[in-house]
């Protein structure tokens, strides 16, 4: 059975996975880039952008597993863009330019479906109004036996965790206190009981915590 | 100048430092002992109880610094006991028996002052209705030039952090999701800017994060 995986999901010490006030200029609101600085330094991040360079330490090793064996992604609409409500125009094709780093079908959860968007490099965005279970069924079918990644944002990851659909969760705790935004952990009391958990701190100061279904 | 220090302060991934529903039988409410299992295994904890044994690894090294150079503690009333409101009786002398592990003056913050309690082993509980600044002034005077420890619970630590009175904060992130209780980090957005921060994960799976004033 293919697995459902979450990777490189950064949270603050107070559990926020994104800040307050998302906009076109600030995809993570007031958090800015602080939750993801650890990631920008890795070879994995550079490779994702088609650039050489980056560090090859433990952060990179963990970050780099995000794409292995993945056949589809599911993301929330707020990861796709800053718009809310009905689509005002169909010009917006995501934050990632003409060749997004996914290279698989991507299912965008939204209450406002629109036609699929076929991008360069193998990424096609499908817009679906579906429960986590139904979206996962569609993504699994599209993934052709490979794993499905839940790409975020926090409310999407939380919904899949609450429905007990996640097999592997990789969280990165960044030692900052954001104070406001969207929390990952709300409503997930006791989820540690469902997973084998390992933690490692890297010299950059973040802590990688992996939750794996036994 | 003597320093103000917080040690061995455990929080869950979602930032709770104690659970919901404190009672005589459950000092940490529904959290039970889950936040402090890492501590129970250390030599430092055993020594605190006057017992031999315990592990001597990194958890112990960090835990064991809690008493070095401390001349007084300040704690909130909820650390002292489960009672709320006016003291119904004066029989309660804390959770720690006749010889508490503090061995210094201890200032208990309460809106309901009562006479001091002199215990065995050098611990005397003083009950004060005071601001953090005023309580610290009294504790510093009693500490005779040594450091002052802020002993908890979460609202007390938070109040001293909010007033920028803490020089050293040792937090232990335990990979559980408590879901409810009392949060440490509320109202402390951006405190990372005031500290040099280091993190280390130990084989037991917890992450020690130290915040030190530069």
XYZ file of N, CA, C and O in Angstrom, chain A residues 2-144:
572
model
N 0.558 2.183 -0.851
C 1.356 3.409 -0.888
C 1.141 4.196 0.402
O 0.086 4.128 1.021
N 2.175 4.931 0.782
C 2.111 5.689 2.034
C 1.694 7.140 1.796
O 1.841 7.681 0.697
N 1.206 7.742 2.864
C 0.860 9.159 2.836
C 1.881 9.892 3.700
O 2.067 9.549 4.876
N 2.557 10.878 3.108
C 3.716 11.474 3.776
C 3.639 13.006 3.816
O 3.132 13.644 2.906
N 4.162 13.539 4.907
C 4.316 14.995 5.052
C 5.801 15.253 5.279
O 6.426 14.585 6.111
N 6.374 16.209 4.552
C 7.810 16.482 4.664
C 8.101 17.955 4.906
O 7.370 18.817 4.428
N 9.203 18.193 5.625
C 9.759 19.550 5.733
C 8.725 20.541 6.253
O 8.690 21.690 5.824
N 7.913 20.074 7.203
C 6.833 20.923 7.673
C 7.289 21.665 8.930
O 7.350 21.112 10.025
N 7.599 22.935 8.760
C 8.212 23.713 9.839
C 7.171 24.324 10.755
O 6.160 24.859 10.287
N 7.446 24.247 12.060
C 6.580 24.895 13.054
C 7.452 25.640 14.056
O 8.592 25.264 14.299
N 6.882 26.672 14.644
C 7.576 27.422 15.691
C 7.450 26.673 17.017
O 6.703 25.704 17.135
N 8.177 27.150 18.030
C 8.077 26.526 19.361
C 6.649 26.567 19.882
O 6.233 25.687 20.639
N 5.911 27.588 19.506
C 4.518 27.670 19.948
C 3.564 27.026 18.936
O 2.346 27.201 19.030
N 4.094 26.277 18.000
C 3.262 25.398 17.181
C 2.636 26.004 15.948
O 1.807 25.370 15.296
N 3.047 27.222 15.599
C 2.494 27.852 14.394
C 3.284 27.424 13.166
O 4.513 27.453 13.157
N 2.550 27.056 12.108
C 3.186 26.620 10.875
C 3.141 27.697 9.805
O 3.758 27.565 8.748
N 2.423 28.745 10.085
C 2.453 29.926 9.223
C 2.045 31.122 10.073
O 1.387 30.960 11.106
N 2.455 32.294 9.643
C 2.138 33.491 10.410
C 0.775 34.040 10.060
O -0.005 33.432 9.311
N 0.498 35.198 10.600
C -0.778 35.876 10.359
C -0.617 36.806 9.154
O 0.439 37.409 8.971
N -1.695 36.898 8.346
C -1.663 37.911 7.286
C -0.986 37.474 5.994
O -0.136 38.187 5.453
N -1.395 36.303 5.464
C -0.849 35.887 4.164
C -1.242 36.884 3.078
O -2.381 37.363 3.056
N -0.306 37.183 2.192
C -0.600 38.037 1.035
C 0.321 37.633 -0.097
O 1.201 36.784 0.081
N 0.124 38.262 -1.243
C 0.957 37.959 -2.397
C 2.431 38.195 -2.079
O 3.310 37.457 -2.521
N 2.700 39.207 -1.277
C 4.080 39.552 -0.939
C 4.608 38.718 0.231
O 5.809 38.637 0.449
N 3.688 38.146 1.002
C 4.097 37.432 2.219
C 3.338 36.113 2.314
O 2.329 36.017 3.017
N 3.825 35.075 1.604
C 3.104 33.796 1.598
C 2.943 33.199 2.997
O 1.997 32.457 3.240
N 3.859 33.531 3.925
C 3.757 33.006 5.289
C 3.407 34.108 6.296
O 3.654 33.976 7.486
N 2.808 35.184 5.793
C 2.381 36.261 6.673
C 3.542 36.856 7.449
O 4.661 36.949 6.926
N 3.286 37.247 8.696
C 4.316 37.941 9.483
C 5.492 37.016 9.823
O 6.521 37.492 10.307
N 5.337 35.704 9.598
C 6.463 34.799 9.852
C 7.599 35.029 8.865
O 8.754 34.712 9.152
N 7.264 35.612 7.722
C 8.284 35.838 6.709
C 8.951 34.533 6.338
O 8.285 33.507 6.180
N 10.268 34.542 6.222
C 10.996 33.321 5.835
C 11.625 32.634 7.032
O 12.420 31.700 6.875
N 11.253 33.060 8.248
C 11.956 32.568 9.432
C 11.767 31.081 9.685
O 12.628 30.417 10.248
N 10.603 30.537 9.282
C 10.378 29.106 9.500
C 11.164 28.234 8.530
O 11.305 27.034 8.755
N 11.646 28.824 7.460
C 12.240 28.003 6.402
C 13.691 28.317 6.097
O 14.254 27.787 5.153
N 14.317 29.151 6.901
C 15.738 29.462 6.679
C 16.586 28.202 6.667
O 17.538 28.084 5.886
N 16.266 27.267 7.570
C 17.052 26.011 7.636
C 17.036 25.302 6.280
O 18.009 24.632 5.917
N 15.921 25.440 5.552
C 15.696 24.714 4.307
C 16.430 25.375 3.139
O 16.992 24.713 2.270
N 16.452 26.707 3.146
C 17.045 27.441 2.031
C 18.528 27.113 1.849
O 19.068 27.248 0.751
N 19.177 26.698 2.918
C 20.604 26.400 2.833
C 20.925 25.020 2.281
O 22.095 24.705 2.073
N 19.916 24.208 2.044
C 20.194 22.815 1.662
C 20.345 22.637 0.147
O 19.788 23.393 -0.644
N 21.083 21.584 -0.225
C 21.160 21.201 -1.639
C 19.780 20.852 -2.174
O 19.459 21.110 -3.335
N 18.966 20.234 -1.307
C 17.621 19.826 -1.735
C 16.817 21.032 -2.208
O 16.126 20.974 -3.228
N 16.911 22.128 -1.472
C 16.175 23.330 -1.860
C 16.728 23.898 -3.172
O 15.970 24.274 -4.077
N 18.054 23.950 -3.268
C 18.652 24.446 -4.511
C 18.225 23.583 -5.706
O 17.882 24.104 -6.769
N 18.261 22.266 -5.514
C 17.902 21.360 -6.604
C 16.447 21.561 -7.021
O 16.102 21.514 -8.210
N 15.599 21.802 -6.021
C 14.181 22.023 -6.290
C 13.979 23.226 -7.204
O 13.043 23.274 -7.994
N 14.885 24.184 -7.101
C 14.818 25.373 -7.946
C 15.685 25.244 -9.194
O 15.880 26.230 -9.918
N 16.260 24.068 -9.389
C 17.093 23.845 -10.556
C 18.426 24.551 -10.481
O 19.049 24.866 -11.496
N 18.886 24.810 -9.225
C 20.156 25.518 -9.035
C 21.176 24.584 -8.400
O 20.817 23.709 -7.628
N 22.462 24.786 -8.704
C 23.496 24.015 -8.010
C 23.738 24.596 -6.616
O 23.220 25.662 -6.282
N 24.534 23.877 -5.816
C 24.950 24.413 -4.524
C 24.057 24.019 -3.383
O 23.092 23.268 -3.535
N 24.392 24.568 -2.207
C 23.677 24.244 -0.982
C 24.447 23.251 -0.141
O 25.322 22.543 -0.625
N 24.124 23.206 1.136
C 24.830 22.339 2.069
C 24.299 20.918 2.034
O 23.142 20.677 1.697
N 25.181 19.962 2.390
C 24.822 18.548 2.283
C 24.854 17.840 3.633
O 25.233 16.691 3.718
N 24.455 18.520 4.689
C 24.473 17.897 6.009
C 23.162 17.185 6.334
O 22.443 16.730 5.447
N 22.886 17.097 7.629
C 21.701 16.369 8.092
C 20.412 17.060 7.650
O 19.440 16.407 7.247
N 20.383 18.385 7.725
C 19.193 19.108 7.239
C 18.882 18.706 5.803
O 17.732 18.457 5.436
N 19.932 18.674 4.974
C 19.741 18.337 3.564
C 19.275 16.896 3.385
O 18.400 16.618 2.564
N 19.884 15.990 4.138
C 19.506 14.580 4.009
C 18.021 14.397 4.295
O 17.308 13.683 3.578
N 17.564 15.064 5.340
C 16.145 14.943 5.685
C 15.272 15.668 4.672
O 14.252 15.139 4.223
N 15.665 16.869 4.295
C 14.865 17.642 3.341
C 14.757 16.919 2.009
O 13.718 16.941 1.347
N 15.857 16.244 1.627
C 15.931 15.637 0.312
C 15.043 14.432 0.097
O 14.854 13.987 -1.040
N 14.479 13.899 1.164
C 13.611 12.724 1.005
C 12.216 13.102 0.533
O 11.388 12.222 0.286
N 11.945 14.386 0.418
C 10.564 14.832 0.162
C 9.979 14.306 -1.151
O 8.769 14.089 -1.236
N 10.847 14.101 -2.153
C 10.305 13.731 -3.455
C 10.402 12.246 -3.800
O 9.731 11.784 -4.728
N 11.211 11.502 -3.037
C 11.465 10.096 -3.392
C 10.187 9.270 -3.344
O 9.544 9.170 -2.297
N 9.849 8.670 -4.471
C 8.717 7.753 -4.486
C 7.355 8.409 -4.372
O 6.374 7.752 -4.073
N 7.326 9.723 -4.607
C 6.051 10.446 -4.532
C 5.392 10.472 -5.923
O 6.036 10.828 -6.908
N 4.103 10.125 -5.995
C 3.399 10.116 -7.265
C 2.325 11.176 -7.389
O 1.776 11.385 -8.476
N 2.017 11.844 -6.283
C 1.011 12.916 -6.317
C 1.108 13.721 -5.030
O 1.593 13.223 -4.010
N 0.680 14.966 -5.090
C 0.597 15.794 -3.883
C -0.839 16.274 -3.702
O -1.566 16.487 -4.683
N -1.200 16.443 -2.416
C -2.454 17.118 -2.071
C -2.072 18.363 -1.283
O -1.283 18.281 -0.338
N -2.611 19.503 -1.680
C -2.340 20.725 -0.913
C -3.627 21.494 -0.677
O -4.615 21.323 -1.389
N -3.609 22.322 0.336
C -4.729 23.216 0.597
C -4.673 24.402 -0.339
O -3.623 24.746 -0.893
N -5.803 25.048 -0.484
C -5.843 26.186 -1.386
C -4.921 27.323 -0.936
O -4.378 28.056 -1.765
N -4.752 27.481 0.370
C -3.901 28.569 0.858
C -2.424 28.312 0.584
O -1.620 29.237 0.624
N -2.064 27.052 0.340
C -0.694 26.823 -0.135
C -0.585 27.220 -1.602
O 0.461 27.706 -2.043
N -1.664 27.033 -2.345
C -1.637 27.346 -3.776
C -1.585 28.844 -4.039
O -0.942 29.302 -4.987
N -2.275 29.604 -3.188
C -2.296 31.040 -3.439
C -2.942 31.822 -2.323
O -3.559 31.252 -1.432
N -2.836 33.144 -2.358
C -3.368 33.973 -1.278
C -4.841 34.348 -1.458
O -5.407 35.002 -0.589
N -5.454 33.927 -2.569
C -6.847 34.310 -2.812
C -7.790 33.566 -1.850
O -7.495 32.471 -1.405
N -8.919 34.158 -1.578
C -9.966 33.503 -0.794
C -11.280 33.609 -1.564
O -11.452 34.518 -2.372
N -12.208 32.676 -1.327
C -13.521 32.740 -1.983
C -13.428 32.367 -3.461
O -12.447 31.776 -3.907
N -14.483 32.692 -4.241
C -14.487 32.351 -5.670
C -13.269 32.947 -6.381
O -12.801 34.029 -6.020
N -12.759 32.220 -7.380
C -11.600 32.701 -8.136
C -11.997 33.940 -8.921
O -12.908 33.899 -9.739
N -11.313 35.049 -8.706
C -11.627 36.289 -9.411
C -11.063 36.236 -10.832
O -11.612 36.803 -11.754
N -9.937 35.581 -11.002
C -9.412 35.356 -12.341
C -8.675 34.027 -12.362
O -8.361 33.474 -11.317
N -8.453 33.514 -13.509
C -7.775 32.234 -13.645
C -6.319 32.403 -14.073
O -5.678 31.456 -14.505
N -5.818 33.619 -13.954
C -4.434 33.885 -14.340
C -3.444 33.296 -13.345
O -2.334 32.926 -13.688
N -3.844 33.244 -12.073
C -2.943 32.757 -11.014
C -2.668 31.265 -11.212
O -3.594 30.468 -11.303
N -1.402 30.925 -11.279
C -1.037 29.512 -11.472
C -0.126 29.009 -10.352
O 0.657 28.085 -10.543
N -0.236 29.652 -9.182
C 0.606 29.225 -8.054
C 1.818 30.123 -7.901
O 2.077 30.995 -8.734
N 2.568 29.883 -6.802
C 3.719 30.726 -6.459
C 4.973 30.331 -7.229
O 6.009 30.984 -7.079
N 4.910 29.247 -8.025
C 6.147 28.546 -8.387
C 6.597 28.763 -9.835
O 7.466 28.039 -10.302
N 5.968 29.705 -10.562
C 6.383 29.946 -11.944
C 5.822 28.900 -12.893
O 4.901 28.161 -12.549
N 6.405 28.854 -14.107
C 5.839 27.998 -15.151
C 6.192 26.521 -14.961
O 5.516 25.651 -15.507
N 7.257 26.233 -14.202
C 7.709 24.858 -14.011
C 7.788 24.557 -12.508
O 8.871 24.590 -11.923
N 6.664 24.266 -11.880
C 6.638 24.055 -10.415
C 7.465 22.831 -10.034
O 7.679 21.921 -10.842
N 7.931 22.790 -8.781
C 8.871 21.741 -8.368
C 8.218 20.395 -8.070
O 8.901 19.487 -7.599
N 6.941 20.230 -8.352
C 6.248 18.998 -7.934
C 6.423 17.869 -8.957
O 6.644 16.721 -8.594
N 6.244 18.186 -10.245
C 6.455 17.215 -11.329
C 5.552 15.983 -11.218
O 5.935 14.876 -11.614
N 4.396 16.166 -10.619
C 3.379 15.108 -10.484
C 2.018 15.796 -10.540
O 1.944 17.032 -10.466
N 0.939 15.024 -10.597
C -0.373 15.628 -10.354
C -0.415 16.231 -8.941
O 0.150 15.653 -8.003
N -1.053 17.383 -8.809
C -1.230 18.045 -7.508
C -2.708 18.332 -7.330
O -3.326 18.977 -8.197
N -3.289 17.851 -6.250
C -4.707 18.072 -5.980
C -4.845 19.214 -4.994
O -4.377 19.133 -3.856
N -5.481 20.298 -5.436
C -5.658 21.484 -4.610
C -7.070 21.441 -4.026
O -8.056 21.462 -4.778
N -7.157 21.383 -2.696
C -8.468 21.334 -2.045
C -9.085 22.723 -2.024
O -8.480 23.673 -1.510
N -10.266 22.851 -2.584
C -10.933 24.150 -2.621
C -12.437 23.929 -2.738
O -12.883 22.946 -3.333
N -13.184 24.838 -2.153
C -14.638 24.784 -2.330
C -15.058 25.392 -3.664
O -16.243 25.449 -3.975
N -14.081 25.854 -4.438
C -14.373 26.517 -5.716
C -13.588 25.851 -6.845
O -12.551 26.378 -7.274
N -14.065 24.699 -7.318
C -13.352 23.984 -8.390
C -13.195 24.842 -9.650
O -13.972 25.767 -9.895
N -12.180 24.551 -10.407
C -11.922 25.207 -11.688
C -11.217 24.176 -12.567
O -10.826 23.112 -12.085
N -11.055 24.454 -13.851
C -10.438 23.453 -14.732
C -8.989 23.165 -14.325
O -8.324 24.024 -13.743
N -8.498 21.974 -14.654
C -7.111 21.636 -14.332
C -6.137 22.567 -15.031
O -6.448 23.134 -16.083
N -4.974 22.708 -14.436
C -3.918 23.571 -14.964
C -2.708 22.705 -15.260
O -2.069 22.195 -14.333
N -2.406 22.550 -16.520
C -1.250 21.729 -16.855
C -0.033 22.630 -17.001
O -0.007 23.529 -17.843
N 0.973 22.392 -16.186
C 2.170 23.230 -16.179
C 3.302 22.490 -16.895
O 3.178 21.329 -17.250
N 4.444 23.183 -17.018
C 5.636 22.507 -17.542
C 6.169 21.518 -16.505
O 5.936 21.667 -15.315
N 6.879 20.502 -16.998
C 7.643 19.639 -16.084
C 6.837 18.556 -15.417
O 7.326 17.921 -14.479
N 5.596 18.371 -15.865
C 4.844 17.241 -15.322
C 3.888 17.569 -14.204
O 3.164 16.698 -13.715
N 3.869 18.819 -13.752
C 2.907 19.216 -12.720
C 1.567 19.578 -13.358
O 1.526 20.411 -14.268
N 0.498 18.950 -12.894
C -0.844 19.390 -13.260
C -1.640 19.638 -11.987
O -1.696 18.771 -11.113
N -2.182 20.838 -11.854
C -3.009 21.160 -10.698
C -4.449 20.775 -10.982
O -5.043 21.225 -11.974
N -5.014 19.927 -10.109
C -6.427 19.582 -10.166
C -7.114 20.226 -8.972
O -6.612 20.124 -7.848
N -8.256 20.860 -9.207
C -8.931 21.582 -8.138
C -10.146 20.788 -7.708
O -11.055 20.571 -8.513
N -10.140 20.322 -6.445
C -11.198 19.410 -6.020
C -11.837 19.881 -4.713
O -11.167 20.355 -3.805
N -13.134 19.748 -4.664
C -13.902 20.031 -3.447
C -14.230 18.667 -2.845
O -15.197 18.025 -3.256
N -13.401 18.210 -1.920
C -13.516 16.825 -1.476
C -13.077 16.681 -0.023
O -12.312 17.512 0.493
N -13.545 15.640 0.638
C -13.056 15.289 1.974
C -11.616 14.797 1.835
O -11.174 14.417 0.741
N -10.883 14.735 2.960
C -9.540 14.154 2.897
C -9.565 12.742 2.309
O -8.732 12.417 1.441
N -10.507 11.932 2.712
C -10.563 10.545 2.231
C -10.755 10.501 0.707
O -10.101 9.734 0.008
N -11.676 11.316 0.194
C -11.966 11.309 -1.234
C -10.793 11.896 -2.036
O -10.419 11.375 -3.093
N -10.216 12.984 -1.520
C -9.048 13.562 -2.203
C -7.917 12.546 -2.249
O -7.221 12.419 -3.268
N -7.735 11.816 -1.156
C -6.669 10.814 -1.123
C -6.946 9.692 -2.122
O -6.026 9.200 -2.780
N -8.202 9.308 -2.244
C -8.556 8.265 -3.216
C -8.166 8.713 -4.629
O -7.537 7.972 -5.390
N -8.499 9.952 -4.955
C -8.157 10.469 -6.283
C -6.639 10.581 -6.465
O -6.098 10.238 -7.529
N -5.962 11.047 -5.428
C -4.505 11.226 -5.532
C -3.818 9.868 -5.662
O -2.859 9.724 -6.438
N -4.290 8.884 -4.919
C -3.694 7.534 -5.009
C -3.868 6.970 -6.412
O -2.950 6.357 -6.958
N -5.022 7.202 -6.976
C -5.265 6.705 -8.325
C -4.297 7.369 -9.313
O -3.698 6.700 -10.161
N -4.129 8.683 -9.125
C -3.226 9.415 -10.023
C -1.765 9.046 -9.796
O -0.932 9.198 -10.685
N -1.446 8.594 -8.568
C -0.043 8.339 -8.203
C 0.456 7.007 -8.746
O 1.669 6.731 -8.684
N -0.433 6.177 -9.266
C -0.005 4.927 -9.879
C 0.823 4.036 -8.968
O 1.855 3.515 -9.381
